[in-house]
Amino acid sequence: MLPACLRASAVPATPTGVRSSVPAWVLASGLDQPDDLAFHDGVVYVGQLGSGRVAGVVPGSPPVQSTWTVPVAEGIGFVGSTMFVASQGDDSVKVIVSDQPRTLLQLQPVAGKDNVDGIGVQGDQLLVPDSPNGTLLWVDGSGRITRSVGGFNRPTGAWPLPDGSVLVADEYGNAAFRVAPDGSRTALVQNLPIVDDVAADPQGHVFVVTPVVSGGRLAELVDGRAVDLAGGLLEPQGLGFDGAANVLVAESAAGRLDLFIRSFKLVPLAQPPAAGQPVCLDLVRAPGFTGSVELNGPNGVEVIRQPGTTNQGEVLLHPDLCQQRGCPVTASSGDRTDTLWITR
């Protein structure tokens, strides 16, 4: 008979001073002016303006800093497993090869204006807002510009949509646009001061951040209006989603990465269980989220009890069958997933 499961959940801190209509966590603090971000393979990658490094963040673990730097790390994107980073300091896009940055695309700076900012990925093409020149570029893996759409004030973020359209944040245009495949554009919001980044979840809900130093906003765009999900943010910059469509935001002036829970999230553990000791896995649900959640994992993870519509499940780990990194436990509800790595 198995012993009772170990209760070792450690709910992350709430971001100080932030008002939110959903549960909010600090995933990482002490970052050096965090800016744009990308969620890839269960890790949140955050560009840091101060250090020029990219930090990799998983809940419950300290950030892992890149060994390399670029001059002012901004946007991050992945094509397959290859990372690309926008380097604002020298107005270029770098590709990371053998853990070293190489210049893929060199842009033309404009005196008195900030250089390239956020980037995105559409299929095998990079979406590169040539910010000082007011143009959105499509760039292939060789660094060749295959398409461009101009007429923006200062585009700083680009997000692909399933129909081939692209969302564009026009920072000093105080607007967000949807650019259709034929190049036509529709304003999603206007007269919203400093729209720095824009992103859409898999259900089509569109969010923006406005990086005011105090009183920054994370808002959903609804019928041309910005409806706050969170306020009181300290210069919010990067914006994205985890696998469960929870919102990720980098607060540049606070040096932290925040998570806003819109569905569910597995709670990190303060300590791993001893051999043969089941562990309780708690999850936090957003208000109104009642979907059934199921746990699964590789051969090293035995599910003892499913959460279902409750807030807790139970697993038993067999560390000898897990990867060196630990045992991954994945929680799923419909097309939403969240993975927690449990160290041995």
Short mmCIF file of C-alpha atoms in Angstrom, two decimals:
data_model
loop_
_atom_site.label_atom_id
_atom_site.label_comp_id
_atom_site.label_asym_id
_atom_site.label_seq_id
_atom_site.Cartn_x
_atom_site.Cartn_y
_atom_site.Cartn_z
CA MET A 1 0.00 0.00 0.00
CA LEU A 2 1.35 3.41 -0.95
CA PRO A 3 1.79 6.12 1.68
CA ALA A 4 -0.21 9.34 1.51
CA CYS A 5 1.01 11.72 -1.15
CA LEU A 6 3.60 14.34 -0.24
CA ARG A 7 2.18 17.85 -0.07
CA ALA A 8 5.02 20.01 -1.35
CA SER A 9 3.31 22.61 -3.53
CA ALA A 10 4.79 26.11 -3.43
CA VAL A 11 2.55 28.71 -5.05
CA PRO A 12 4.70 31.50 -6.56
CA ALA A 13 4.41 35.03 -5.21
CA THR A 14 1.88 37.50 -6.55
CA PRO A 15 3.41 40.48 -8.43
CA THR A 16 3.46 43.38 -5.98
CA GLY A 17 1.32 46.36 -6.91
CA VAL A 18 -0.42 44.64 -9.81
CA ARG A 19 -4.21 44.55 -10.04
CA SER A 20 -5.53 41.48 -11.82
CA SER A 21 -8.91 39.89 -12.42
CA VAL A 22 -7.28 36.43 -12.52
CA PRO A 23 -4.64 34.69 -10.37
CA ALA A 24 -1.18 36.15 -11.06
CA TRP A 25 2.27 34.68 -10.35
CA VAL A 26 5.84 35.92 -10.53
CA LEU A 27 7.71 33.27 -12.54
CA ALA A 28 11.09 35.05 -12.35
CA SER A 29 12.51 38.16 -10.70
CA GLY A 30 15.86 39.93 -10.76
CA LEU A 31 15.92 40.02 -14.56
CA ASP A 32 17.92 42.82 -16.23
CA GLN A 33 15.29 44.94 -17.99
CA PRO A 34 13.28 42.03 -19.43
CA ASP A 35 11.61 42.86 -22.70
CA ASP A 36 10.18 40.57 -25.38
CA LEU A 37 9.61 36.86 -24.82
CA ALA A 38 8.82 33.57 -26.53
CA PHE A 39 7.32 30.33 -25.18
CA HIS A 40 8.96 27.29 -26.75
CA ASP A 41 8.97 23.63 -25.71
CA GLY A 42 7.78 24.39 -22.18
CA VAL A 43 10.32 27.16 -21.54
CA VAL A 44 9.75 30.94 -21.50
CA TYR A 45 12.66 32.73 -23.16
CA VAL A 46 13.07 36.39 -22.18
CA GLY A 47 15.33 38.96 -23.86
CA GLN A 48 17.05 41.37 -21.47
CA LEU A 49 17.92 44.88 -22.59
CA GLY A 50 20.46 45.43 -19.83
CA SER A 51 22.65 42.34 -20.03
CA GLY A 52 21.99 41.39 -23.65
CA ARG A 53 21.34 37.83 -22.51
CA VAL A 54 18.31 35.61 -22.98
CA ALA A 55 16.94 33.98 -19.83
CA GLY A 56 15.16 30.62 -19.94
CA VAL A 57 12.43 30.29 -17.31
CA VAL A 58 10.40 27.30 -16.12
CA PRO A 59 8.08 27.62 -13.11
CA GLY A 60 9.70 26.73 -9.81
CA SER A 61 13.29 26.96 -11.05
CA PRO A 62 15.80 29.84 -11.22
CA PRO A 63 16.26 31.46 -14.64
CA VAL A 64 19.01 29.99 -16.82
CA GLN A 65 21.01 32.73 -18.55
CA SER A 66 22.47 32.33 -22.02
CA THR A 67 26.26 32.18 -22.16
CA TRP A 68 26.21 34.54 -25.14
CA THR A 69 25.03 38.13 -25.46
CA VAL A 70 23.75 40.44 -28.19
CA PRO A 71 23.71 44.26 -28.10
CA VAL A 72 20.37 44.89 -26.34
CA ALA A 73 18.36 41.65 -26.61
CA GLU A 74 14.79 42.30 -27.75
CA GLY A 75 12.44 39.97 -29.66
CA ILE A 76 12.86 36.19 -29.73
CA GLY A 77 11.48 33.65 -32.18
CA PHE A 78 11.93 29.99 -33.03
CA VAL A 79 11.78 28.27 -36.39
CA GLY A 80 11.84 24.62 -35.43
CA SER A 81 14.52 24.37 -32.74
CA THR A 82 16.54 27.34 -34.05
CA MET A 83 16.45 30.53 -31.99
CA PHE A 84 16.47 34.01 -33.51
CA VAL A 85 17.01 37.18 -31.47
CA ALA A 86 16.43 40.81 -32.40
CA SER A 87 19.47 42.88 -31.46
CA GLN A 88 18.32 46.46 -30.97
CA GLY A 89 21.80 47.79 -30.23
CA ASP A 90 23.10 47.17 -33.76
CA ASP A 91 19.72 46.94 -35.56
CA SER A 92 20.05 43.33 -36.63
CA VAL A 93 18.49 39.89 -36.24
CA LYS A 94 20.79 37.16 -34.95
CA VAL A 95 20.51 33.41 -35.43
CA ILE A 96 21.94 31.29 -32.62
CA VAL A 97 24.24 28.63 -34.08
CA SER A 98 26.32 26.32 -31.87
CA ASP A 99 25.48 28.56 -28.90
CA GLN A 100 26.81 31.65 -30.66
CA PRO A 101 24.93 34.58 -32.27
CA ARG A 102 25.48 35.20 -35.98
CA THR A 103 23.96 38.05 -37.98
CA LEU A 104 21.12 36.83 -40.20
CA LEU A 105 19.73 40.23 -41.21
CA GLN A 106 21.33 43.67 -40.96
CA LEU A 107 18.81 46.51 -41.00
CA GLN A 108 19.43 50.22 -41.61
CA PRO A 109 19.26 52.37 -38.46
CA VAL A 110 17.62 55.79 -38.47
CA ALA A 111 19.32 58.51 -36.46
CA GLY A 112 17.40 59.45 -33.33
CA LYS A 113 15.09 56.42 -33.42
CA ASP A 114 15.20 53.10 -31.56
CA ASN A 115 16.07 50.14 -33.74
CA VAL A 116 14.39 46.74 -34.28
CA ASP A 117 12.12 45.56 -31.47
CA GLY A 118 9.93 42.45 -31.24
CA ILE A 119 9.89 39.67 -33.84
CA GLY A 120 7.51 36.83 -34.66
CA VAL A 121 7.38 33.66 -36.74
CA GLN A 122 4.93 32.70 -39.50
CA GLY A 123 5.63 29.21 -40.83
CA ASP A 124 9.30 29.16 -41.79
CA GLN A 125 9.51 32.96 -42.09
CA LEU A 126 10.48 35.53 -39.49
CA LEU A 127 8.19 38.51 -38.97
CA VAL A 128 10.53 41.45 -38.40
CA PRO A 129 9.13 44.91 -37.66
CA ASP A 130 11.71 47.32 -39.10
CA SER A 131 10.65 49.68 -36.35
CA PRO A 132 12.39 52.98 -37.22
CA ASN A 133 11.37 52.66 -40.88
CA GLY A 134 7.71 51.83 -40.17
CA THR A 135 7.73 48.56 -42.10
CA LEU A 136 6.90 44.90 -41.38
CA LEU A 137 9.27 42.47 -43.11
CA TRP A 138 8.96 38.76 -43.90
CA VAL A 139 12.43 37.17 -43.79
CA ASP A 140 13.43 33.64 -44.79
CA GLY A 141 16.07 31.42 -43.19
CA SER A 142 18.81 32.81 -45.40
CA GLY A 143 18.12 36.39 -44.30
CA ARG A 144 16.36 37.33 -47.55
CA ILE A 145 13.42 39.74 -47.31
CA THR A 146 10.57 38.06 -49.17
CA ARG A 147 7.78 40.57 -48.52
CA SER A 148 7.15 43.90 -46.81
CA VAL A 149 4.21 46.03 -45.71
CA GLY A 150 4.84 49.67 -44.79
CA GLY A 151 2.91 52.67 -43.54
CA PHE A 152 3.23 52.13 -39.79
CA ASN A 153 4.47 54.72 -37.31
CA ARG A 154 6.71 52.44 -35.24
CA PRO A 155 5.82 48.73 -35.46
CA THR A 156 7.23 46.89 -32.44
CA GLY A 157 5.45 43.52 -32.32
CA ALA A 158 4.09 40.99 -34.81
CA TRP A 159 1.96 37.91 -34.17
CA PRO A 160 0.79 35.40 -36.82
CA LEU A 161 -2.82 34.24 -37.11
CA PRO A 162 -4.02 30.87 -38.49
CA ASP A 163 -5.60 32.47 -41.58
CA GLY A 164 -2.30 33.98 -42.71
CA SER A 165 -2.96 37.42 -41.26
CA VAL A 166 -0.53 39.14 -38.92
CA LEU A 167 -1.25 41.27 -35.87
CA VAL A 168 0.98 44.34 -35.60
CA ALA A 169 1.56 46.55 -32.57
CA ASP A 170 2.20 50.13 -33.71
CA GLU A 171 3.78 51.61 -30.61
CA TYR A 172 3.84 55.32 -31.40
CA GLY A 173 0.84 55.00 -33.67
CA ASN A 174 -1.03 54.10 -30.45
CA ALA A 175 -2.79 51.29 -32.29
CA ALA A 176 -2.89 47.60 -33.12
CA PHE A 177 -3.68 46.34 -36.62
CA ARG A 178 -4.57 43.12 -38.39
CA VAL A 179 -2.73 42.84 -41.71
CA ALA A 180 -4.53 40.46 -44.10
CA PRO A 181 -2.63 38.17 -46.49
CA ASP A 182 -3.33 40.65 -49.32
CA GLY A 183 -1.71 43.47 -47.34
CA SER A 184 -4.90 45.29 -46.37
CA ARG A 185 -5.17 46.29 -42.75
CA THR A 186 -7.86 46.69 -40.13
CA ALA A 187 -7.43 48.67 -36.92
CA LEU A 188 -8.26 46.58 -33.85
CA VAL A 189 -7.76 49.48 -31.45
CA GLN A 190 -6.75 53.12 -31.88
CA ASN A 191 -5.85 56.01 -29.57
CA LEU A 192 -4.42 53.59 -27.00
CA PRO A 193 -1.15 55.13 -25.78
CA ILE A 194 2.02 53.13 -26.50
CA VAL A 195 0.85 49.75 -27.81
CA ASP A 196 4.18 47.93 -27.50
CA ASP A 197 3.18 44.32 -28.14
CA VAL A 198 0.22 42.28 -29.34
CA ALA A 199 -0.61 38.56 -29.22
CA ALA A 200 -3.58 36.25 -29.81
CA ASP A 201 -4.36 33.01 -28.00
CA PRO A 202 -5.48 29.85 -29.88
CA GLN A 203 -9.12 30.84 -29.38
CA GLY A 204 -8.54 34.17 -31.13
CA HIS A 205 -8.58 36.46 -28.09
CA VAL A 206 -6.23 39.39 -28.77
CA PHE A 207 -4.19 41.06 -26.02
CA VAL A 208 -1.90 44.09 -25.90
CA VAL A 209 0.44 45.67 -23.36
CA THR A 210 1.03 49.38 -22.87
CA PRO A 211 4.43 49.99 -21.22
CA VAL A 212 3.79 53.03 -19.07
CA VAL A 213 6.43 53.01 -16.30
CA SER A 214 3.73 53.03 -13.63
CA GLY A 215 0.19 52.05 -14.47
CA GLY A 216 1.03 49.83 -17.42
CA ARG A 217 -1.82 47.70 -18.75
CA LEU A 218 -2.43 44.19 -20.01
CA ALA A 219 -5.69 44.38 -21.92
CA GLU A 220 -7.86 42.27 -24.19
CA LEU A 221 -9.14 43.96 -27.34
CA VAL A 222 -12.92 43.62 -27.55
CA ASP A 223 -14.94 45.43 -30.23
CA GLY A 224 -12.34 48.17 -30.58
CA ARG A 225 -11.94 48.67 -26.84
CA ALA A 226 -9.12 47.72 -24.47
CA VAL A 227 -10.53 45.77 -21.51
CA ASP A 228 -8.00 45.35 -18.72
CA LEU A 229 -6.99 41.90 -17.52
CA ALA A 230 -4.33 43.50 -15.31
CA GLY A 231 -3.21 47.01 -14.39
CA GLY A 232 -0.54 48.70 -12.31
CA LEU A 233 2.23 46.94 -14.24
CA LEU A 234 5.70 48.46 -14.26
CA GLU A 235 6.57 49.07 -17.90
CA PRO A 236 5.16 45.83 -19.36
CA GLN A 237 6.92 44.84 -22.59
CA GLY A 238 6.99 41.22 -23.74
CA LEU A 239 3.71 39.37 -24.22
CA GLY A 240 2.84 35.76 -25.01
CA PHE A 241 1.08 32.60 -23.84
CA ASP A 242 2.02 29.29 -22.30
CA GLY A 243 0.57 25.99 -23.49
CA ALA A 244 -2.61 26.49 -21.46
CA ALA A 245 -3.27 29.96 -22.96
CA ASN A 246 -2.25 31.71 -19.75
CA VAL A 247 -0.76 35.14 -20.43
CA LEU A 248 2.96 35.81 -19.98
CA VAL A 249 4.14 39.40 -19.46
CA ALA A 250 7.63 40.82 -18.85
CA GLU A 251 7.67 43.87 -16.57
CA SER A 252 10.80 45.70 -17.63
CA ALA A 253 10.96 48.26 -14.82
CA ALA A 254 10.26 45.59 -12.18
CA GLY A 255 12.74 43.06 -13.57
CA ARG A 256 10.22 40.25 -13.46
CA LEU A 257 8.28 37.78 -15.59
CA ASP A 258 4.62 37.41 -14.66
CA LEU A 259 1.96 34.82 -15.44
CA PHE A 260 -1.77 35.57 -15.53
CA ILE A 261 -3.82 32.38 -15.20
CA ARG A 262 -6.80 32.27 -17.58
CA SER A 263 -7.38 28.50 -17.52
CA PHE A 264 -5.30 26.32 -15.19
CA LYS A 265 -1.70 25.95 -14.02
CA LEU A 266 0.21 23.22 -12.19
CA VAL A 267 1.76 24.49 -8.96
CA PRO A 268 5.55 23.99 -8.70
CA LEU A 269 6.97 21.82 -5.93
CA ALA A 270 9.22 23.08 -3.14
CA GLN A 271 10.98 19.70 -2.97
CA PRO A 272 11.01 16.42 -4.89
CA PRO A 273 9.45 13.34 -3.28
CA ALA A 274 11.56 10.57 -1.81
CA ALA A 275 11.79 7.26 -3.66
CA GLY A 276 8.48 5.39 -3.45
CA GLN A 277 6.66 8.47 -2.13
CA PRO A 278 3.67 9.66 -4.20
CA VAL A 279 3.40 13.42 -4.60
CA CYS A 280 0.27 15.57 -4.61
CA LEU A 281 0.06 17.84 -7.65
CA ASP A 282 -2.07 20.91 -7.07
CA LEU A 283 -3.41 23.14 -9.80
CA VAL A 284 -4.81 26.65 -9.76
CA ARG A 285 -7.90 27.37 -11.82
CA ALA A 286 -8.96 30.71 -13.22
CA PRO A 287 -12.37 31.97 -12.12
CA GLY A 288 -15.01 30.16 -14.17
CA PHE A 289 -12.68 27.47 -15.52
CA THR A 290 -14.33 24.14 -14.68
CA GLY A 291 -12.91 21.86 -17.36
CA SER A 292 -11.70 18.37 -16.52
CA VAL A 293 -7.91 18.10 -16.26
CA GLU A 294 -5.95 14.90 -16.88
CA LEU A 295 -2.35 14.08 -15.96
CA ASN A 296 0.02 12.01 -18.03
CA GLY A 297 3.72 11.46 -18.46
CA PRO A 298 6.42 9.14 -19.81
CA ASN A 299 7.27 5.71 -18.42
CA GLY A 300 8.78 7.26 -15.30
CA VAL A 301 5.47 8.82 -14.24
CA GLU A 302 2.64 6.71 -12.79
CA VAL A 303 -0.65 8.55 -12.33
CA ILE A 304 -2.28 7.49 -9.07
CA ARG A 305 -5.18 9.95 -9.10
CA GLN A 306 -6.49 12.27 -11.80
CA PRO A 307 -7.60 15.82 -10.91
CA GLY A 308 -10.69 15.65 -13.12
CA THR A 309 -12.75 18.66 -12.11
CA THR A 310 -10.96 19.04 -8.77
CA ASN A 311 -7.78 20.98 -7.96
CA GLN A 312 -5.45 18.09 -7.13
CA GLY A 313 -4.02 14.93 -8.64
CA GLU A 314 -1.39 12.44 -7.50
CA VAL A 315 1.57 10.79 -9.20
CA LEU A 316 4.33 8.34 -8.32
CA LEU A 317 7.72 8.84 -9.94
CA HIS A 318 10.13 6.14 -11.03
CA PRO A 319 13.28 8.29 -11.38
CA ASP A 320 15.37 5.55 -12.97
CA LEU A 321 13.07 5.77 -16.01
CA CYS A 322 13.06 9.58 -16.23
CA GLN A 323 15.31 11.88 -18.23
CA GLN A 324 18.37 13.49 -16.71
CA ARG A 325 16.41 16.75 -16.46
CA GLY A 326 13.78 15.01 -14.34
CA CYS A 327 10.28 13.66 -14.79
CA PRO A 328 7.83 15.73 -16.87
CA VAL A 329 4.18 15.62 -15.83
CA THR A 330 1.71 17.10 -18.32
CA ALA A 331 -1.77 18.32 -17.43
CA SER A 332 -4.27 18.57 -20.28
CA SER A 333 -7.75 19.99 -20.72
CA GLY A 334 -8.96 20.05 -24.31
CA ASP A 335 -6.26 21.73 -26.38
CA ARG A 336 -4.68 23.37 -23.33
CA THR A 337 -1.60 21.76 -21.80
CA ASP A 338 0.81 22.57 -18.99
CA THR A 339 3.97 20.68 -18.07
CA LEU A 340 5.75 20.56 -14.72
CA TRP A 341 9.24 19.11 -14.47
CA ILE A 342 9.87 17.29 -11.20
CA THR A 343 13.55 16.94 -10.41
CA ARG A 344 14.94 13.73 -9.04
#
